[in-house]
XYZ file of C-alpha atoms in Angstrom:
129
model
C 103.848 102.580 125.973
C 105.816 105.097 127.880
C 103.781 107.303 129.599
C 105.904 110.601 128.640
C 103.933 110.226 125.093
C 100.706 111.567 124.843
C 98.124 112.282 122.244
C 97.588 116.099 121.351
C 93.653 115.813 121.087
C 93.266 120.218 120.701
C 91.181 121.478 118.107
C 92.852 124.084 115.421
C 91.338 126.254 113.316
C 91.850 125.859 109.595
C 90.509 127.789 105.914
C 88.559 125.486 103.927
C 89.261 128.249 101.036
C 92.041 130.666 100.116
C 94.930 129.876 102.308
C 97.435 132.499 101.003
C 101.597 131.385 101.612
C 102.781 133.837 99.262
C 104.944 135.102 102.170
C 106.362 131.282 102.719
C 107.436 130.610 99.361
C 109.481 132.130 96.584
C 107.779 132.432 93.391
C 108.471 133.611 89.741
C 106.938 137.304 88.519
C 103.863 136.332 86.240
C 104.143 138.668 82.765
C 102.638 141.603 84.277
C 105.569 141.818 86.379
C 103.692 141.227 89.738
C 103.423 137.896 91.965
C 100.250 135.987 91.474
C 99.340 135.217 94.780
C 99.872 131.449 96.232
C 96.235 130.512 96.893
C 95.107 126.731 98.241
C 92.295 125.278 98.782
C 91.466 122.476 101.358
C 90.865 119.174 99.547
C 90.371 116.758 102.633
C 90.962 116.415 106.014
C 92.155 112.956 107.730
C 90.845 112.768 111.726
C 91.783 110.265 114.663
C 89.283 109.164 116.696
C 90.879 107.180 120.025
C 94.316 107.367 122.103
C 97.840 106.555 120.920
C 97.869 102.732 121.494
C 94.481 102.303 119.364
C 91.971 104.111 117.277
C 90.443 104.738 114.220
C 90.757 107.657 111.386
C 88.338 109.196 109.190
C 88.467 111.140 106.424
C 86.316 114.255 104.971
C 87.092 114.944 101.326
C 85.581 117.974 98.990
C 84.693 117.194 95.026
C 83.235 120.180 93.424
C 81.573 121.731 96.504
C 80.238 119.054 98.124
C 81.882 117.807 101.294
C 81.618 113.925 102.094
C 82.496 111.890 104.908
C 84.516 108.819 104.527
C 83.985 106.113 107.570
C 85.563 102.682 106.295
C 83.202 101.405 103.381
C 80.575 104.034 104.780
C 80.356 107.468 102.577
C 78.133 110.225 103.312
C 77.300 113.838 102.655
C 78.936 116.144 105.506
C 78.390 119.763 105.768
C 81.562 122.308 105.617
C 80.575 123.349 109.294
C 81.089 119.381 109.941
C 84.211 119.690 108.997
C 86.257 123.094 109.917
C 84.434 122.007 113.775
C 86.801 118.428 113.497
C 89.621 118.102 115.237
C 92.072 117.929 112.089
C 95.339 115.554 112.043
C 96.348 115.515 108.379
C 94.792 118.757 106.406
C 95.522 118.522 102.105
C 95.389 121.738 100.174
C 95.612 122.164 96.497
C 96.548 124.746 94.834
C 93.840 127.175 93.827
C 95.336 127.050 89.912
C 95.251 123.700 89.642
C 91.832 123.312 90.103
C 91.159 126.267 87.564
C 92.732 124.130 84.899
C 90.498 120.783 86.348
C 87.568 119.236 83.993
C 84.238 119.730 85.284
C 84.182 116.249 86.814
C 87.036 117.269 89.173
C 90.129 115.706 87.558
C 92.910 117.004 85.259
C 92.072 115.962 81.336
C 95.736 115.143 79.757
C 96.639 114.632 76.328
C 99.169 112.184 75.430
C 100.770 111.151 72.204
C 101.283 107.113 72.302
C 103.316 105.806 69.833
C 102.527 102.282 67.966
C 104.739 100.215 65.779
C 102.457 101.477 62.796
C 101.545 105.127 63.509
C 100.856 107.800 65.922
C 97.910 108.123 67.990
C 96.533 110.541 70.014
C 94.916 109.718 72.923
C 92.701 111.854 75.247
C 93.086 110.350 78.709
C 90.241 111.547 81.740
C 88.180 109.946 84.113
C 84.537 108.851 82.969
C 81.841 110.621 84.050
């Protein structure tokens, strides 16, 4: 490996909640006339662990309120202060509306019409419980 390359191993800080960009993106007037703000919320947060030639990542991930820690096949309960103190390499937000519309288990419910050759059903697709 050349030795010019080196791995940036500095902490940043990050918002687990309400990271406003309205100033970074251009958005449509909502019917009020005003611009909803552009809200998003921290949905996981992929770490490296080692040096540029080897290493290992883990990943924290939020459903509902509840943080978790994802180590291989190993999954356990972490604590938000476990995870704003990591030393982030990949952050995911979503956006705060998005969630709003989310079913109580954490995913989006969708409606679909599916055709057959003999009538029309309706099916409502979401994940099980």
């Amino acid at each position: 490996l050349n030795k010019r390359w080196f791995k940036i191993d500095s902490y940043i800080s990050f918002p687990t909640d309400g990271l406003n960009l309205s100033s970074y993106m251009h958005h449509k007037k909502n019917e009020n006339g005003v611009h909803d703000p552009q809200l998003y919320d921290l949905s996981s947060v992929i770490i490296h662990k080692g040096t540029l030639e080897n290493g290992h990542y883990i990943c924290y991930v939020r459903r509902k309120n509840q943080w978790y820690k994802c180590d291989d096949t190993l999954v356990t309960k972490a604590t938000r202060r476990e995870v704003v103190e990591c030393k982030a390499y990949v952050l995911f937000y979503v956006r705060r509306t998005l969630q709003s519309s989310s079913s109580s288990n954490g995913c989006i419910s969708v409606s679909k019409g599916i055709s057959s050759t003999s009538k029309k059903k309706t099916a409502n697709l979401s994940a099980a419980s």
